[in-house]
Amino acid sequence: MKTKYLLLLIVFLLAVIPADAQCAMCRAVLESEEDGTMAKGINNGIMYLMVFPYLLVGGIGFIIYRSRKKAKASEN
């Protein structure tokens, strides 16, 4: 059972879906540029900033899971 969840987690971590995320003002300014290098940089920056909330929530969830597991083990 654990192997199944671990495999599923690895698949989700390795599956990358390209996404473009920009506000309307950024998009308007960046579309006027011809080569698009600045737009790629902005998109990458947004993606990097989006990772940290997920890491925080995942870390807190893991800490809660681990503490509950320890409490259950000490109860038995």
GROMACS .gro file of N, CA, C and O in nm:
model
  304
    1MET      N    1   0.083  -0.120   0.000
    1MET     CA    2   0.000   0.000   0.000
    1MET      C    3   0.087   0.126   0.000
    1MET      O    4   0.058   0.220  -0.072
    2LYS      N    5   0.193   0.127   0.083
    2LYS     CA    6   0.282   0.243   0.086
    2LYS      C    7   0.352   0.263  -0.048
    2LYS      O    8   0.373   0.375  -0.091
    3THR      N    9   0.389   0.154  -0.111
    3THR     CA   10   0.458   0.161  -0.239
    3THR      C   11   0.369   0.226  -0.344
    3THR      O   12   0.416   0.304  -0.426
    4LYS      N   13   0.241   0.196  -0.337
    4LYS     CA   14   0.145   0.253  -0.432
    4LYS      C   15   0.139   0.405  -0.418
    4LYS      O   16   0.144   0.478  -0.517
    5TYR      N   17   0.134   0.454  -0.293
    5TYR     CA   18   0.128   0.599  -0.269
    5TYR      C   19   0.260   0.666  -0.305
    5TYR      O   20   0.262   0.776  -0.359
    6LEU      N   21   0.370   0.599  -0.277
    6LEU     CA   22   0.500   0.655  -0.312
    6LEU      C   23   0.515   0.666  -0.463
    6LEU      O   24   0.562   0.767  -0.514
    7LEU      N   25   0.472   0.564  -0.534
    7LEU     CA   26   0.478   0.567  -0.681
    7LEU      C   27   0.389   0.678  -0.736
    7LEU      O   28   0.429   0.751  -0.828
    8LEU      N   29   0.272   0.694  -0.680
    8LEU     CA   30   0.180   0.800  -0.723
    8LEU      C   31   0.241   0.938  -0.696
    8LEU      O   32   0.232   1.027  -0.781
    9LEU      N   33   0.305   0.954  -0.582
    9LEU     CA   34   0.370   1.081  -0.550
    9LEU      C   35   0.482   1.112  -0.648
    9LEU      O   36   0.495   1.225  -0.697
   10ILE      N   37   0.562   1.011  -0.681
   10ILE     CA   38   0.672   1.030  -0.775
   10ILE      C   39   0.619   1.068  -0.913
   10ILE      O   40   0.672   1.157  -0.979
   11VAL      N   41   0.511   1.004  -0.955
   11VAL     CA   42   0.451   1.037  -1.086
   11VAL      C   43   0.403   1.182  -1.088
   11VAL      O   44   0.426   1.255  -1.183
   12PHE      N   45   0.337   1.225  -0.979
   12PHE     CA   46   0.289   1.364  -0.974
   12PHE      C   47   0.404   1.464  -0.970
   12PHE      O   48   0.394   1.572  -1.028
   13LEU      N   49   0.513   1.429  -0.904
   13LEU     CA   50   0.626   1.520  -0.898
   13LEU      C   51   0.700   1.529  -1.031
   13LEU      O   52   0.756   1.632  -1.065
   14LEU      N   53   0.700   1.421  -1.107
   14LEU     CA   54   0.772   1.420  -1.233
   14LEU      C   55   0.687   1.467  -1.351
   14LEU      O   56   0.742   1.501  -1.456
   15ALA      N   57   0.556   1.465  -1.336
   15ALA     CA   58   0.468   1.510  -1.444
   15ALA      C   59   0.465   1.663  -1.444
   15ALA      O   60   0.417   1.725  -1.351
   16VAL      N   61   0.520   1.720  -1.547
   16VAL     CA   62   0.528   1.865  -1.556
   16VAL      C   63   0.432   1.912  -1.664
   16VAL      O   64   0.437   1.867  -1.778
   17ILE      N   65   0.346   2.003  -1.627
   17ILE     CA   66   0.251   2.061  -1.721
   17ILE      C   67   0.292   2.206  -1.744
   17ILE      O   68   0.296   2.284  -1.649
   18PRO      N   69   0.325   2.242  -1.865
   18PRO     CA   70   0.364   2.381  -1.889
   18PRO      C   71   0.246   2.476  -1.864
   18PRO      O   72   0.133   2.448  -1.905
   19ALA      N   73   0.274   2.584  -1.796
   19ALA     CA   74   0.168   2.680  -1.765
   19ALA      C   75   0.223   2.821  -1.780
   19ALA      O   76   0.337   2.848  -1.744
   20ASP      N   77   0.143   2.909  -1.833
   20ASP     CA   78   0.178   3.050  -1.842
   20ASP      C   79   0.085   3.126  -1.749
   20ASP      O   80  -0.036   3.121  -1.765
   21ALA      N   81   0.143   3.193  -1.653
   21ALA     CA   82   0.061   3.266  -1.556
   21ALA      C   83   0.108   3.411  -1.552
   21ALA      O   84   0.221   3.438  -1.513
   22GLN      N   85   0.021   3.500  -1.592
   22GLN     CA   86   0.054   3.642  -1.589
   22GLN      C   87  -0.071   3.722  -1.561
   22GLN      O   88  -0.181   3.682  -1.597
   23CYS      N   89  -0.051   3.836  -1.498
   23CYS     CA   90  -0.164   3.927  -1.482
   23CYS      C   91  -0.187   3.999  -1.615
   23CYS      O   92  -0.104   3.995  -1.705
   24ALA      N   93  -0.299   4.064  -1.628
   24ALA     CA   94  -0.336   4.128  -1.755
   24ALA      C   95  -0.237   4.239  -1.793
   24ALA      O   96  -0.201   4.253  -1.911
   25MET      N   97  -0.191   4.315  -1.694
   25MET     CA   98  -0.098   4.425  -1.724
   25MET      C   99   0.037   4.370  -1.769
   25MET      O  100   0.097   4.422  -1.864
   26CYS      N  101   0.086   4.269  -1.702
   26CYS     CA  102   0.215   4.210  -1.741
   26CYS      C  103   0.206   4.151  -1.881
   26CYS      O  104   0.298   4.165  -1.961
   27ARG      N  105   0.096   4.085  -1.908
   27ARG     CA  106   0.079   4.023  -2.039
   27ARG      C  107   0.079   4.130  -2.149
   27ARG      O  108   0.143   4.113  -2.253
   28ALA      N  109   0.011   4.241  -2.126
   28ALA     CA  110   0.005   4.346  -2.227
   28ALA      C  111   0.143   4.405  -2.255
   28ALA      O  112   0.179   4.429  -2.371
   29VAL      N  113   0.220   4.426  -2.150
   29VAL     CA  114   0.354   4.483  -2.169
   29VAL      C  115   0.446   4.382  -2.236
   29VAL      O  116   0.523   4.417  -2.326
   30LEU      N  117   0.437   4.258  -2.195
   30LEU     CA  118   0.530   4.158  -2.248
   30LEU      C  119   0.495   4.113  -2.389
   30LEU      O  120   0.582   4.068  -2.463
   31GLU      N  121   0.368   4.123  -2.429
   31GLU     CA  122   0.332   4.085  -2.565
   31GLU      C  123   0.384   4.185  -2.667
   31GLU      O  124   0.402   4.152  -2.784
   32SER      N  125   0.409   4.307  -2.623
   32SER     CA  126   0.462   4.407  -2.716
   32SER      C  127   0.610   4.383  -2.747
   32SER      O  128   0.661   4.434  -2.845
   33GLU      N  129   0.675   4.301  -2.666
   33GLU     CA  130   0.815   4.266  -2.690
   33GLU      C  131   0.823   4.161  -2.802
   33GLU      O  132   0.740   4.072  -2.809
   34GLU      N  133   0.926   4.171  -2.886
   34GLU     CA  134   0.933   4.083  -3.003
   34GLU      C  135   0.993   3.946  -2.974
   34GLU      O  136   0.943   3.845  -3.021
   35ASP      N  137   1.103   3.938  -2.899
   35ASP     CA  138   1.172   3.810  -2.886
   35ASP      C  139   1.115   3.721  -2.774
   35ASP      O  140   1.135   3.601  -2.776
   36GLY      N  141   1.047   3.777  -2.678
   36GLY     CA  142   0.979   3.697  -2.576
   36GLY      C  143   1.068   3.645  -2.464
   36GLY      O  144   1.023   3.565  -2.382
   37THR      N  145   1.192   3.691  -2.457
   37THR     CA  146   1.279   3.643  -2.349
   37THR      C  147   1.235   3.696  -2.213
   37THR      O  148   1.244   3.625  -2.113
   38MET      N  149   1.189   3.818  -2.210
   38MET     CA  150   1.143   3.875  -2.083
   38MET      C  151   1.016   3.803  -2.035
   38MET      O  152   1.000   3.778  -1.916
   39ALA      N  153   0.930   3.767  -2.126
   39ALA     CA  154   0.808   3.695  -2.090
   39ALA      C  155   0.842   3.559  -2.029
   39ALA      O  156   0.780   3.517  -1.930
   40LYS      N  157   0.940   3.491  -2.084
   40LYS     CA  158   0.983   3.362  -2.028
   40LYS      C  159   1.038   3.381  -1.887
   40LYS      O  160   1.011   3.301  -1.797
   41GLY      N  161   1.114   3.486  -1.867
   41GLY     CA  162   1.170   3.515  -1.735
   41GLY      C  163   1.061   3.545  -1.632
   41GLY      O  164   1.066   3.496  -1.519
   42ILE      N  165   0.962   3.622  -1.673
   42ILE     CA  166   0.850   3.653  -1.584
   42ILE      C  167   0.773   3.526  -1.549
   42ILE      O  168   0.738   3.502  -1.433
   43ASN      N  169   0.745   3.444  -1.647
   43ASN     CA  170   0.673   3.318  -1.622
   43ASN      C  171   0.751   3.227  -1.528
   43ASN      O  172   0.693   3.166  -1.438
   44ASN      N  173   0.881   3.216  -1.547
   44ASN     CA  174   0.963   3.133  -1.458
   44ASN      C  175   0.962   3.188  -1.316
   44ASN      O  176   0.953   3.113  -1.220
   45GLY      N  177   0.970   3.318  -1.302
   45GLY     CA  178   0.965   3.379  -1.169
   45GLY      C  179   0.833   3.353  -1.098
   45GLY      O  180   0.830   3.323  -0.978
   46ILE      N  181   0.725   3.361  -1.171
   46ILE     CA  182   0.593   3.333  -1.112
   46ILE      C  183   0.585   3.187  -1.068
   46ILE      O  184   0.534   3.157  -0.960
   47MET      N  185   0.637   3.097  -1.150
   47MET     CA  186   0.633   2.955  -1.113
   47MET      C  187   0.718   2.928  -0.990
   47MET      O  188   0.679   2.852  -0.902
   48TYR      N  189   0.835   2.990  -0.979
   48TYR     CA  190   0.919   2.971  -0.861
   48TYR      C  191   0.849   3.024  -0.736
   48TYR      O  192   0.854   2.962  -0.630
   49LEU      N  193   0.786   3.139  -0.747
   49LEU     CA  194   0.715   3.195  -0.632
   49LEU      C  195   0.594   3.110  -0.593
   49LEU      O  196   0.556   3.106  -0.476
   50MET      N  197   0.537   3.040  -0.687
   50MET     CA  198   0.419   2.958  -0.660
   50MET      C  199   0.456   2.828  -0.587
   50MET      O  200   0.372   2.769  -0.519
   51VAL      N  201   0.580   2.786  -0.595
   51VAL     CA  202   0.623   2.661  -0.533
   51VAL      C  203   0.623   2.670  -0.380
   51VAL      O  204   0.585   2.576  -0.311
   52PHE      N  205   0.663   2.782  -0.324
   52PHE     CA  206   0.684   2.792  -0.180
   52PHE      C  207   0.557   2.773  -0.096
   52PHE      O  208   0.564   2.706   0.007
   53PRO      N  209   0.442   2.825  -0.134
   53PRO     CA  210   0.323   2.794  -0.054
   53PRO      C  211   0.291   2.645  -0.050
   53PRO      O  212   0.251   2.592   0.053
   54TYR      N  213   0.312   2.576  -0.163
   54TYR     CA  214   0.288   2.433  -0.165
   54TYR      C  215   0.386   2.359  -0.075
   54TYR      O  216   0.350   2.263  -0.008
   55LEU      N  217   0.511   2.401  -0.076
   55LEU     CA  218   0.610   2.339   0.013
   55LEU      C  219   0.574   2.361   0.160
   55LEU      O  220   0.587   2.270   0.241
   56LEU      N  221   0.529   2.481   0.193
   56LEU     CA  222   0.490   2.509   0.332
   56LEU      C  223   0.371   2.424   0.375
   56LEU      O  224   0.373   2.364   0.483
   57VAL      N  225   0.270   2.417   0.293
   57VAL     CA  226   0.151   2.337   0.327
   57VAL      C  227   0.189   2.189   0.336
   57VAL      O  228   0.145   2.118   0.427
   58GLY      N  229   0.270   2.142   0.243
   58GLY     CA  230   0.314   2.003   0.246
   58GLY      C  231   0.397   1.973   0.370
   58GLY      O  232   0.382   1.868   0.433
   59GLY      N  233   0.485   2.065   0.407
   59GLY     CA  234   0.567   2.046   0.527
   59GLY      C  235   0.484   2.042   0.653
   59GLY      O  236   0.505   1.957   0.741
   60ILE      N  237   0.387   2.132   0.664
   60ILE     CA  238   0.299   2.134   0.780
   60ILE      C  239   0.215   2.007   0.785
   60ILE      O  240   0.197   1.946   0.890
   61GLY      N  241   0.166   1.963   0.670
   61GLY     CA  242   0.090   1.838   0.665
   61GLY      C  243   0.173   1.719   0.707
   61GLY      O  244   0.126   1.631   0.780
   62PHE      N  245   0.299   1.716   0.664
   62PHE     CA  246   0.388   1.606   0.703
   62PHE      C  247   0.415   1.607   0.853
   62PHE      O  248   0.417   1.502   0.917
   63ILE      N  249   0.435   1.724   0.910
   63ILE     CA  250   0.460   1.735   1.054
   63ILE      C  251   0.338   1.686   1.132
   63ILE      O  252   0.351   1.613   1.230
   64ILE      N  253   0.219   1.725   1.088
   64ILE     CA  254   0.097   1.679   1.155
   64ILE      C  255   0.082   1.529   1.142
   64ILE      O  256   0.050   1.459   1.239
   65TYR      N  257   0.108   1.475   1.023
   65TYR     CA  258   0.100   1.331   1.001
   65TYR      C  259   0.197   1.256   1.092
   65TYR      O  260   0.161   1.157   1.155
   66ARG      N  261   0.319   1.305   1.100
   66ARG     CA  262   0.421   1.240   1.181
   66ARG      C  263   0.387   1.245   1.330
   66ARG      O  264   0.404   1.147   1.402
   67SER      N  265   0.335   1.358   1.376
   67SER     CA  266   0.300   1.369   1.518
   67SER      C  267   0.182   1.279   1.553
   67SER      O  268   0.179   1.219   1.660
   68ARG      N  269   0.086   1.268   1.464
   68ARG     CA  270  -0.027   1.178   1.489
   68ARG      C  271   0.015   1.031   1.488
   68ARG      O  272  -0.035   0.951   1.565
   69LYS      N  273   0.109   1.000   1.398
   69LYS     CA  274   0.160   0.863   1.392
   69LYS      C  275   0.234   0.827   1.520
   69LYS      O  276   0.220   0.718   1.573
   70LYS      N  277   0.314   0.921   1.572
   70LYS     CA  278   0.385   0.898   1.698
   70LYS      C  279   0.289   0.884   1.814
   70LYS      O  280   0.307   0.799   1.901
   71ALA      N  281   0.183   0.965   1.815
   71ALA     CA  282   0.084   0.957   1.923
   71ALA      C  283   0.012   0.824   1.918
   71ALA      O  284  -0.016   0.764   2.023
   72LYS      N  285  -0.019   0.776   1.799
   72LYS     CA  286  -0.087   0.648   1.785
   72LYS      C  287   0.005   0.534   1.829
   72LYS      O  288  -0.039   0.437   1.891
   73ALA      N  289   0.135   0.543   1.796
   73ALA     CA  290   0.230   0.439   1.833
   73ALA      C  291   0.252   0.435   1.985
   73ALA      O  292   0.265   0.329   2.044
   74SER      N  293   0.257   0.551   2.048
   74SER     CA  294   0.277   0.554   2.194
   74SER      C  295   0.151   0.512   2.268
   74SER      O  296   0.157   0.470   2.382
   75GLU      N  297   0.036   0.523   2.203
   75GLU     CA  298  -0.090   0.483   2.263
   75GLU      C  299  -0.099   0.331   2.276
   75GLU      O  300  -0.157   0.278   2.369
   76ASN      N  301  -0.043   0.260   2.179
   76ASN     CA  302  -0.049   0.113   2.177
   76ASN      C  303   0.054   0.056   2.265
   76ASN      O  304   0.121   0.041   2.334
   0.00000   0.00000   0.00000
